[in-house]
XYZ file of N, CA and C in Angstrom:
696
model
N -5.645 23.136 32.711
C -4.828 24.280 33.110
C -5.479 25.563 32.592
N -5.699 26.583 33.444
C -6.308 27.828 32.995
C -5.490 28.481 31.886
N -6.204 29.271 31.047
C -5.526 29.874 29.897
C -4.412 30.812 30.332
N -4.656 31.631 31.377
C -3.618 32.559 31.843
C -2.389 31.810 32.333
N -2.651 30.690 33.016
C -1.537 29.894 33.521
C -0.732 29.317 32.366
N -1.455 28.811 31.347
C -0.764 28.242 30.195
C 0.073 29.310 29.492
N -0.485 30.526 29.400
C 0.250 31.596 28.748
C 1.512 31.941 29.526
N 1.404 31.979 30.852
C 2.573 32.284 31.684
C 3.656 31.234 31.514
N 3.226 29.965 31.536
C 4.185 28.868 31.372
C 4.835 28.942 29.995
N 4.014 29.247 28.975
C 4.548 29.339 27.623
C 5.570 30.453 27.482
N 5.261 31.625 28.039
C 6.192 32.746 27.976
C 7.482 32.430 28.731
N 7.342 31.755 29.869
C 8.535 31.378 30.643
C 9.406 30.410 29.843
N 8.766 29.468 29.154
C 9.515 28.498 28.355
C 10.240 29.193 27.207
N 9.533 30.138 26.547
C 10.163 30.874 25.457
C 11.340 31.697 25.968
N 11.146 32.331 27.125
C 12.232 33.114 27.699
C 13.444 32.268 28.037
N 13.187 31.104 28.621
C 14.290 30.201 28.964
C 15.014 29.738 27.706
N 14.239 29.454 26.653
C 14.858 29.015 25.404
C 15.746 30.110 24.817
N 15.252 31.359 24.861
C 16.036 32.467 24.325
C 17.329 32.669 25.115
N 17.214 32.594 26.438
C 18.413 32.727 27.276
C 19.412 31.618 26.960
N 18.908 30.405 26.801
C 19.782 29.269 26.486
C 20.493 29.482 25.165
N 19.747 29.984 24.152
C 20.356 30.226 22.843
C 21.455 31.275 22.938
N 21.143 32.367 23.652
C 22.132 33.445 23.783
C 23.393 32.947 24.476
N 23.208 32.209 25.578
C 24.371 31.700 26.319
C 25.168 30.731 25.454
N 24.453 29.868 24.740
C 25.131 28.886 23.903
C 25.939 29.568 22.801
N 25.368 30.619 22.207
C 26.067 31.302 21.126
C 27.316 32.016 21.616
N 27.340 32.369 22.878
C 28.507 33.073 23.429
C 29.604 32.099 23.836
N 29.262 30.852 23.966
C 30.267 29.868 24.363
C 31.015 29.377 23.128
N 32.337 29.197 23.226
C 33.078 28.677 22.079
C 32.681 27.225 21.819
N 32.289 26.939 20.587
C 31.891 25.577 20.239
C 32.307 25.303 18.805
N 33.046 24.235 18.615
C 33.489 23.825 17.292
C 32.594 22.683 16.839
N 31.748 22.891 15.822
C 30.851 21.820 15.372
C 31.602 20.558 14.992
N 32.764 20.723 14.364
C 33.550 19.570 13.958
C 33.960 18.749 15.174
N 34.452 19.431 16.223
C 34.878 18.727 17.435
C 33.701 18.050 18.123
N 32.577 18.779 18.216
C 31.394 18.201 18.847
C 30.889 16.980 18.105
N 30.875 17.057 16.780
C 30.408 15.924 15.967
C 31.330 14.731 16.117
N 32.626 14.975 16.069
C 33.582 13.876 16.227
C 33.433 13.215 17.602
N 33.236 14.037 18.637
C 33.084 13.489 19.985
C 31.824 12.633 20.084
N 30.730 13.134 19.507
C 29.470 12.382 19.544
C 29.593 11.070 18.773
N 30.221 11.121 17.600
C 30.409 9.902 16.817
C 31.309 8.907 17.545
N 32.356 9.435 18.173
C 33.270 8.552 18.905
C 32.550 7.873 20.062
N 31.646 8.612 20.715
C 30.935 8.033 21.859
C 30.021 6.905 21.415
N 29.218 7.143 20.372
C 28.281 6.111 19.940
C 29.023 4.917 19.351
N 30.156 5.184 18.673
C 30.930 4.085 18.096
C 31.561 3.236 19.184
N 32.126 3.885 20.201
C 32.789 3.139 21.278
C 31.801 2.328 22.105
N 30.550 2.761 22.152
C 29.553 2.043 22.944
C 28.764 1.025 22.127
N 29.010 0.989 20.829
C 28.407 -0.036 19.990
C 26.895 -0.110 20.107
N 26.401 -1.307 20.405
C 24.964 -1.533 20.494
C 24.329 -0.700 21.606
N 25.069 -0.501 22.695
C 24.544 0.304 23.803
C 24.294 1.735 23.351
N 25.208 2.277 22.548
C 25.026 3.623 22.033
C 23.809 3.728 21.129
N 23.600 2.712 20.292
C 22.445 2.708 19.396
C 21.142 2.596 20.184
N 21.136 1.720 21.174
C 19.939 1.546 21.999
C 19.656 2.819 22.797
N 20.714 3.426 23.325
C 20.535 4.663 24.087
C 19.956 5.777 23.233
N 20.481 5.915 22.024
C 19.951 6.937 21.125
C 18.507 6.609 20.763
N 18.235 5.335 20.485
C 16.875 4.929 20.133
C 15.889 5.209 21.257
N 16.303 4.938 22.496
C 15.423 5.194 23.640
C 15.142 6.687 23.782
N 16.190 7.512 23.602
C 15.997 8.957 23.666
C 15.076 9.427 22.545
N 15.224 8.837 21.377
C 14.374 9.159 20.223
C 12.908 8.918 20.570
N 12.625 7.761 21.150
C 11.246 7.407 21.493
C 10.660 8.418 22.478
N 11.399 8.713 23.529
C 10.904 9.633 24.562
C 10.642 11.012 23.973
N 11.571 11.499 23.153
C 11.428 12.835 22.585
C 10.250 12.917 21.610
N 10.037 11.857 20.831
C 8.876 11.841 19.929
C 7.582 11.850 20.738
N 7.553 11.127 21.840
C 6.348 11.068 22.669
C 6.004 12.421 23.282
N 7.012 13.272 23.480
C 6.733 14.614 24.005
C 6.678 15.639 22.873
N 6.463 15.133 21.648
C 6.155 15.947 20.464
C 7.335 16.729 19.909
N 8.561 16.242 20.138
C 9.718 16.814 19.443
C 9.672 16.323 17.992
N 9.889 17.193 17.008
C 9.816 16.784 15.601
C 10.758 15.624 15.281
N 10.194 14.583 14.685
C 10.990 13.405 14.365
C 12.041 13.671 13.303
N 11.804 14.663 12.419
C 12.758 14.947 11.349
C 14.120 15.342 11.914
N 14.128 16.188 12.941
C 15.387 16.629 13.540
C 16.139 15.452 14.156
N 15.406 14.561 14.802
C 16.029 13.398 15.422
C 16.579 12.442 14.370
N 15.876 12.323 13.249
C 16.330 11.434 12.184
C 17.580 11.987 11.509
N 17.642 13.308 11.347
C 18.868 13.930 10.837
C 20.046 13.616 11.750
N 19.810 13.696 13.057
C 20.872 13.403 14.022
C 21.321 11.960 13.914
N 20.378 11.043 13.704
C 20.735 9.630 13.558
C 21.636 9.419 12.357
N 21.326 10.091 11.246
C 22.169 9.973 10.063
C 23.557 10.531 10.296
N 23.632 11.655 11.013
C 24.930 12.263 11.291
C 25.794 11.385 12.179
N 25.164 10.691 13.116
C 25.920 9.892 14.080
C 26.236 8.483 13.585
N 25.272 7.859 12.928
C 25.412 6.438 12.593
C 25.603 6.161 11.107
N 25.406 7.175 10.260
C 25.462 6.938 8.830
C 24.095 6.563 8.298
N 23.934 6.524 6.959
C 22.605 6.314 6.391
C 22.022 4.929 6.625
N 22.851 3.889 6.656
C 22.317 2.532 6.791
C 22.000 2.189 8.243
N 23.013 2.284 9.112
C 22.772 2.015 10.532
C 21.771 3.015 11.103
N 21.824 4.259 10.589
C 20.887 5.275 11.061
C 19.454 4.905 10.756
N 19.200 4.368 9.558
C 17.847 3.958 9.198
C 17.362 2.824 10.095
N 18.258 1.893 10.417
C 17.881 0.780 11.295
C 17.467 1.308 12.669
N 18.294 2.207 13.224
C 17.983 2.782 14.535
C 16.649 3.531 14.489
N 16.463 4.343 13.459
C 15.241 5.136 13.334
C 14.022 4.237 13.120
N 14.172 3.190 12.303
C 13.046 2.298 12.028
C 12.539 1.641 13.308
N 13.472 1.161 14.120
C 13.079 0.515 15.376
C 12.479 1.536 16.342
N 13.141 2.692 16.462
C 12.682 3.716 17.408
C 11.307 4.249 17.019
N 11.085 4.516 15.725
C 9.792 5.044 15.316
C 8.685 4.012 15.514
N 8.997 2.735 15.292
C 7.979 1.699 15.499
C 7.560 1.637 16.964
N 8.547 1.731 17.860
C 8.235 1.726 19.291
C 7.436 2.971 19.662
N 7.858 4.126 19.133
C 7.142 5.378 19.430
C 5.726 5.345 18.854
N 5.583 4.816 17.639
C 4.257 4.716 17.014
C 3.315 3.887 17.877
N 3.795 2.714 18.280
C 2.965 1.802 19.073
C 2.616 2.407 20.431
N 3.606 3.011 21.078
C 3.380 3.565 22.411
C 2.372 4.710 22.378
N 2.559 5.650 21.442
C 1.643 6.793 21.350
C 0.233 6.339 21.003
N 0.122 5.393 20.089
C -1.187 4.863 19.688
C -1.922 4.268 20.888
N -1.227 3.433 21.661
C -1.855 2.774 22.807
C -2.186 3.765 23.918
N -1.337 4.761 24.119
C -1.631 5.789 25.111
C -2.916 6.523 24.729
N -3.009 6.893 23.451
C -4.187 7.630 22.994
C -5.450 6.785 23.085
N -5.336 5.526 22.769
C -6.539 4.679 22.713
C -6.999 4.226 24.091
N -6.065 4.017 25.022
C -6.452 3.394 26.287
C -6.199 4.244 27.528
N -5.411 5.306 27.409
C -5.043 6.068 28.605
C -5.536 7.509 28.537
N -5.266 8.196 27.450
C -5.548 9.631 27.375
C -6.486 9.960 26.225
N -7.481 9.136 26.030
C -8.355 9.290 24.863
C -9.048 10.653 24.830
N -9.600 11.084 25.953
C -10.342 12.347 25.971
C -9.449 13.530 25.630
N -8.237 13.514 26.165
C -7.312 14.616 25.885
C -6.926 14.636 24.408
N -6.730 13.462 23.814
C -6.334 13.393 22.413
C -7.499 13.781 21.506
N -8.720 13.418 21.889
C -9.889 13.816 21.103
C -9.988 15.335 21.048
N -9.711 15.996 22.163
C -9.732 17.462 22.168
C -8.590 18.012 21.311
N -7.438 17.337 21.312
C -6.318 17.750 20.470
C -6.679 17.611 18.995
N -7.452 16.581 18.677
C -7.815 16.314 17.283
C -8.591 17.476 16.673
N -9.323 18.211 17.499
C -10.118 19.326 16.988
C -9.237 20.452 16.431
N -7.967 20.465 16.807
C -7.056 21.486 16.288
C -6.594 21.167 14.865
N -6.876 19.954 14.382
C -6.438 19.531 13.059
C -7.648 19.127 12.235
N -8.351 20.111 11.643
C -9.577 19.818 10.881
C -9.358 18.832 9.743
N -8.167 18.872 9.129
C -7.908 17.967 8.007
C -7.978 16.511 8.442
N -7.654 16.271 9.702
C -7.679 14.892 10.175
C -9.100 14.343 10.223
N -10.087 15.206 10.282
C -11.468 14.742 10.340
C -11.819 13.944 9.085
N -11.422 14.462 7.922
C -11.684 13.743 6.673
C -10.915 12.433 6.637
N -9.655 12.465 7.042
C -8.857 11.261 7.034
C -9.363 10.265 8.079
N -9.873 10.796 9.188
C -10.393 9.943 10.248
C -11.559 9.106 9.730
N -12.445 9.731 8.992
C -13.575 8.995 8.431
C -13.109 7.990 7.391
N -12.095 8.361 6.612
C -11.578 7.450 5.596
C -10.821 6.277 6.219
N -10.231 6.505 7.388
C -9.474 5.451 8.056
C -10.346 4.248 8.401
N -11.606 4.500 8.712
C -12.507 3.403 9.061
C -12.699 2.458 7.885
N -12.610 3.000 6.649
C -12.789 2.173 5.456
C -11.454 1.795 4.819
N -10.572 2.805 4.667
C -9.305 2.557 3.984
C -8.246 1.927 4.855
N -8.355 2.101 6.173
C -7.417 1.477 7.097
C -5.970 1.818 6.801
N -5.163 0.790 6.605
C -3.715 0.965 6.467
C -3.348 1.798 5.247
N -4.179 1.802 4.216
C -3.868 2.587 3.016
C -3.823 4.085 3.327
N -4.739 4.539 4.156
C -4.745 5.955 4.535
C -3.553 6.260 5.438
N -3.238 5.326 6.319
C -2.045 5.495 7.159
C -0.815 5.634 6.275
N -0.706 4.778 5.259
C 0.439 4.816 4.352
C 0.544 6.162 3.654
N -0.591 6.684 3.145
C -0.568 7.972 2.459
C -0.158 9.106 3.390
N -0.638 9.061 4.621
C -0.277 10.104 5.586
C 1.188 10.014 5.983
N 1.736 8.818 6.020
C 3.156 8.679 6.331
C 4.025 9.155 5.168
N 3.561 8.924 3.944
C 4.321 9.377 2.779
C 4.218 10.879 2.585
N 3.104 11.451 3.015
C 2.922 12.903 2.948
C 2.299 13.357 4.262
N 3.109 13.653 5.258
C 2.568 13.968 6.582
C 1.758 15.257 6.598
N 0.449 15.141 6.358
C -0.430 16.303 6.422
C -0.540 16.822 7.847
N -0.286 15.945 8.807
C -0.257 16.314 10.220
C 1.143 15.970 10.731
N 1.757 16.807 11.582
C 3.099 16.513 12.093
C 3.200 15.085 12.631
N 4.330 14.439 12.333
C 4.513 13.026 12.667
C 4.243 12.727 14.139
N 4.863 13.470 15.035
C 4.738 13.164 16.459
C 3.294 13.295 16.937
N 2.564 14.276 16.387
C 1.156 14.458 16.754
C 0.287 13.361 16.156
N 0.567 13.013 14.898
C -0.277 12.030 14.205
C -0.283 10.679 14.902
N 0.816 10.322 15.567
C 0.851 9.050 16.289
C -0.292 8.964 17.298
N -0.526 10.058 17.999
C -1.616 10.084 18.979
C -2.978 10.133 18.290
N -3.080 10.910 17.211
C -4.351 11.037 16.526
C -4.820 9.705 15.936
N -3.887 8.906 15.450
C -4.267 7.594 14.932
C -4.886 6.725 16.027
N -4.462 6.951 17.273
C -4.978 6.151 18.377
C -6.448 6.369 18.649
N -6.979 7.535 18.263
C -8.410 7.805 18.474
C -9.178 7.744 17.150
N -8.547 7.144 16.143
C -9.203 6.980 14.847
C -9.825 5.588 14.765
N -10.375 5.280 13.591
C -11.017 3.987 13.414
C -10.088 2.888 12.936
N -8.788 3.179 12.768
C -7.864 2.168 12.261
C -7.481 1.198 13.375
N -7.303 -0.082 13.002
C -6.889 -1.101 13.971
C -5.394 -0.993 14.247
N -4.972 -1.498 15.399
C -3.591 -1.325 15.842
C -2.582 -1.980 14.902
N -2.766 -3.250 14.563
C -1.757 -3.966 13.774
C -1.602 -3.391 12.365
N -2.703 -3.144 11.613
C -2.522 -2.507 10.302
C -1.834 -1.145 10.395
N -2.189 -0.390 11.434
C -1.552 0.913 11.641
C -0.048 0.760 11.857
N 0.338 -0.170 12.712
C 1.745 -0.325 13.062
C 2.565 -0.798 11.868
N 2.036 -1.767 11.107
C 2.765 -2.289 9.950
C 2.890 -1.218 8.871
N 1.778 -0.526 8.570
C 1.815 0.522 7.542
C 2.750 1.654 7.950
N 2.711 2.032 9.218
C 3.602 3.096 9.697
C 5.060 2.679 9.557
N 5.360 1.460 9.977
C 6.734 0.985 9.914
C 7.292 0.958 8.507
N 6.469 0.536 7.548
C 6.935 0.423 6.163
C 7.010 1.768 5.453
N 5.997 2.586 5.638
C 5.893 3.790 4.815
C 6.549 5.021 5.429
N 7.143 4.881 6.605
C 8.016 5.949 7.098
C 9.459 5.745 6.621
N 9.752 4.573 6.052
C 11.133 4.272 5.652
C 11.672 5.205 4.562
N 10.899 5.527 3.501
C 11.468 6.436 2.493
C 11.901 7.773 3.080
N 11.044 8.379 3.881
C 11.408 9.647 4.506
C 12.556 9.490 5.487
N 12.555 8.384 6.224
C 13.621 8.143 7.195
C 14.968 8.027 6.495
N 14.998 7.304 5.374
C 16.262 7.169 4.650
C 16.716 8.515 4.103
N 15.776 9.295 3.584
C 16.137 10.610 3.044
C 16.750 11.492 4.123
N 16.110 11.538 5.289
C 16.612 12.402 6.368
C 17.948 11.900 6.927
N 18.100 10.595 7.060
C 19.376 10.081 7.562
C 20.493 10.348 6.558
N 20.162 10.248 5.275
C 21.179 10.517 4.255
C 21.582 11.987 4.268
N 20.589 12.870 4.406
C 20.894 14.299 4.506
C 21.758 14.569 5.732
N 21.396 13.956 6.867
C 22.185 14.124 8.074
C 23.607 13.611 7.918
N 23.754 12.491 7.218
C 25.078 11.905 6.987
C 25.941 12.808 6.108
N 25.376 13.277 4.989
C 26.131 14.156 4.096
C 26.484 15.462 4.804
N 25.539 15.998 5.582
C 25.822 17.212 6.333
C 26.954 17.016 7.326
N 26.955 15.859 8.002
C 28.019 15.575 8.970
C 29.366 15.417 8.284
N 29.355 14.770 7.123
C 30.604 14.616 6.377
C 31.144 15.974 5.952
N 30.245 16.870 5.581
C 30.670 18.202 5.151
C 31.230 19.001 6.322
N 30.501 18.964 7.452
C 30.965 19.689 8.644
C 32.288 19.116 9.135
N 32.386 17.788 9.093
C 33.592 17.130 9.590
C 34.796 17.315 8.700
N 34.571 17.814 7.473
C 35.700 18.048 6.574
C 36.424 16.771 6.200
N 35.653 15.681 6.011
C 36.274 14.411 5.652
C 37.000 14.535 4.303
N 38.167 13.920 4.234
C 38.959 13.956 3.007
C 38.423 12.922 2.027
N 37.861 13.392 0.941
C 37.323 12.515 -0.092
C 37.728 13.058 -1.456
N 37.759 12.155 -2.418
C 38.070 12.576 -3.775
C 36.854 13.250 -4.395
N 37.066 13.900 -5.527
C 35.965 14.550 -6.236
C 34.916 13.520 -6.634
N 35.368 12.350 -7.045
C 34.439 11.294 -7.457
C 33.583 10.838 -6.276
N 34.210 10.684 -5.100
C 33.464 10.260 -3.911
C 32.427 11.309 -3.504
N 32.831 12.585 -3.532
C 31.881 13.643 -3.183
C 30.763 13.729 -4.218
N 31.107 13.525 -5.485
C 30.082 13.544 -6.529
C 29.076 12.420 -6.317
N 29.580 11.235 -5.917
C 28.695 10.110 -5.649
C 27.759 10.390 -4.489
N 28.300 10.998 -3.426
C 27.468 11.349 -2.274
C 26.368 12.336 -2.662
N 26.743 13.368 -3.406
C 25.770 14.392 -3.774
C 24.739 13.874 -4.773
N 25.177 13.031 -5.708
C 24.225 12.444 -6.647
C 23.241 11.529 -5.917
N 23.773 10.759 -4.964
C 22.892 9.903 -4.167
C 21.892 10.722 -3.370
N 22.359 11.845 -2.832
C 21.476 12.734 -2.073
C 20.386 13.301 -2.981
N 20.781 13.759 -4.173
C 19.805 14.326 -5.103
C 18.780 13.283 -5.533
N 19.257 12.062 -5.813
C 18.343 11.000 -6.238
C 17.373 10.643 -5.113
N 17.883 10.590 -3.884
C 17.036 10.262 -2.739
C 15.960 11.315 -2.527
N 16.374 12.580 -2.517
C 15.416 13.666 -2.316
C 14.405 13.716 -3.454
N 14.878 13.533 -4.690
C 13.979 13.553 -5.834
C 12.920 12.471 -5.763
N 13.340 11.268 -5.354
C 12.389 10.160 -5.236
C 11.344 10.445 -4.161
N 11.802 10.945 -3.004
C 10.878 11.237 -1.916
C 9.909 12.343 -2.305
N 10.401 13.376 -3.000
C 9.524 14.464 -3.436
C 8.456 13.926 -4.388
N 8.855 13.069 -5.328
C 7.907 12.509 -6.288
C 6.833 11.681 -5.579
N 7.265 10.825 -4.659
C 6.312 9.999 -3.911
C 5.390 10.865 -3.067
N 5.949 11.926 -2.484
C 5.141 12.843 -1.674
C 4.067 13.515 -2.508
N 4.412 13.908 -3.731
C 3.425 14.540 -4.615
C 2.294 13.575 -4.929
N 2.638 12.321 -5.220
C 1.606 11.324 -5.503
C 0.701 11.112 -4.287
N 1.313 11.034 -3.100
C 0.521 10.842 -1.885
C -0.364 12.053 -1.609
N 0.168 13.249 -1.874
C -0.610 14.473 -1.645
C -1.841 14.496 -2.548
N -1.678 14.089 -3.803
C -2.809 14.058 -4.728
C -3.869 13.066 -4.260
N -3.407 11.904 -3.788
C -4.360 10.898 -3.324
C -5.124 11.390 -2.100
N -4.427 12.057 -1.185
C -5.082 12.590 0.004
C -6.056 13.716 -0.354
N -5.673 14.535 -1.335
C -6.570 15.603 -1.767
C -7.846 15.033 -2.371
N -7.706 13.931 -3.105
C -8.871 13.284 -3.683
C -9.791 12.753 -2.582
N -9.196 12.215 -1.507
C -9.993 11.703 -0.385
C -10.740 12.847 0.287
N -10.051 13.964 0.541
C -10.702 15.118 1.168
C -11.849 15.643 0.291
N -11.610 15.686 -1.024
C -12.632 16.212 -1.936
C -13.858 15.316 -1.966
N -13.616 14.005 -2.055
C -14.750 13.065 -2.094
C -15.512 13.041 -0.778
N -14.763 13.250 0.334
C -15.418 13.243 1.647
C -16.236 14.512 1.863
N -15.728 15.595 1.282
C -16.436 16.853 1.456
C -17.678 16.926 0.585
């Protein structure tokens, strides 16, 4: 697509988004009512609701919508435990699909995309030797946005099965943290009646979860920095 054409399309998309935001803000909307309606829908549809949300999650990740926002939504709708299950399955499907698309269908386009992320070059070389370990570190500390990295791994030297297993396991800490944040946020918006002890337990659990993820992220960041330094 020519650069001028891409710019026109981009400006049109931004304009449409701004118009949508303005219109939405002018419409009366009660977050509590909307959240209750969404929860009631997924609850009444049971497994179908979970599968439907999971399918939407996969499609949106494939078109590069940030996975964090979708994971927050899963926590708000399904709670931290069921939400993690839905997210774990959906991310595994999205990981596998994006990887295979990049490796067998759109390799040239993804290789050109890879040039926009210089940091991936160092990790790409390390992937040939470190394999799943490098995938694990990148999942614990996403140096490249999650939705993009799925495609970039497809044109790297890592094998499919180690990539898929490492991705599935090492996205779980972040997934649980985001679903828990989404759940606590939904409980707060919904104005659920809880005792002081119950709210204290929720907030302490949230703090412990975030603290653990931050600590693990710092360790992963240090390990990745060491890889970049040694490669350079």
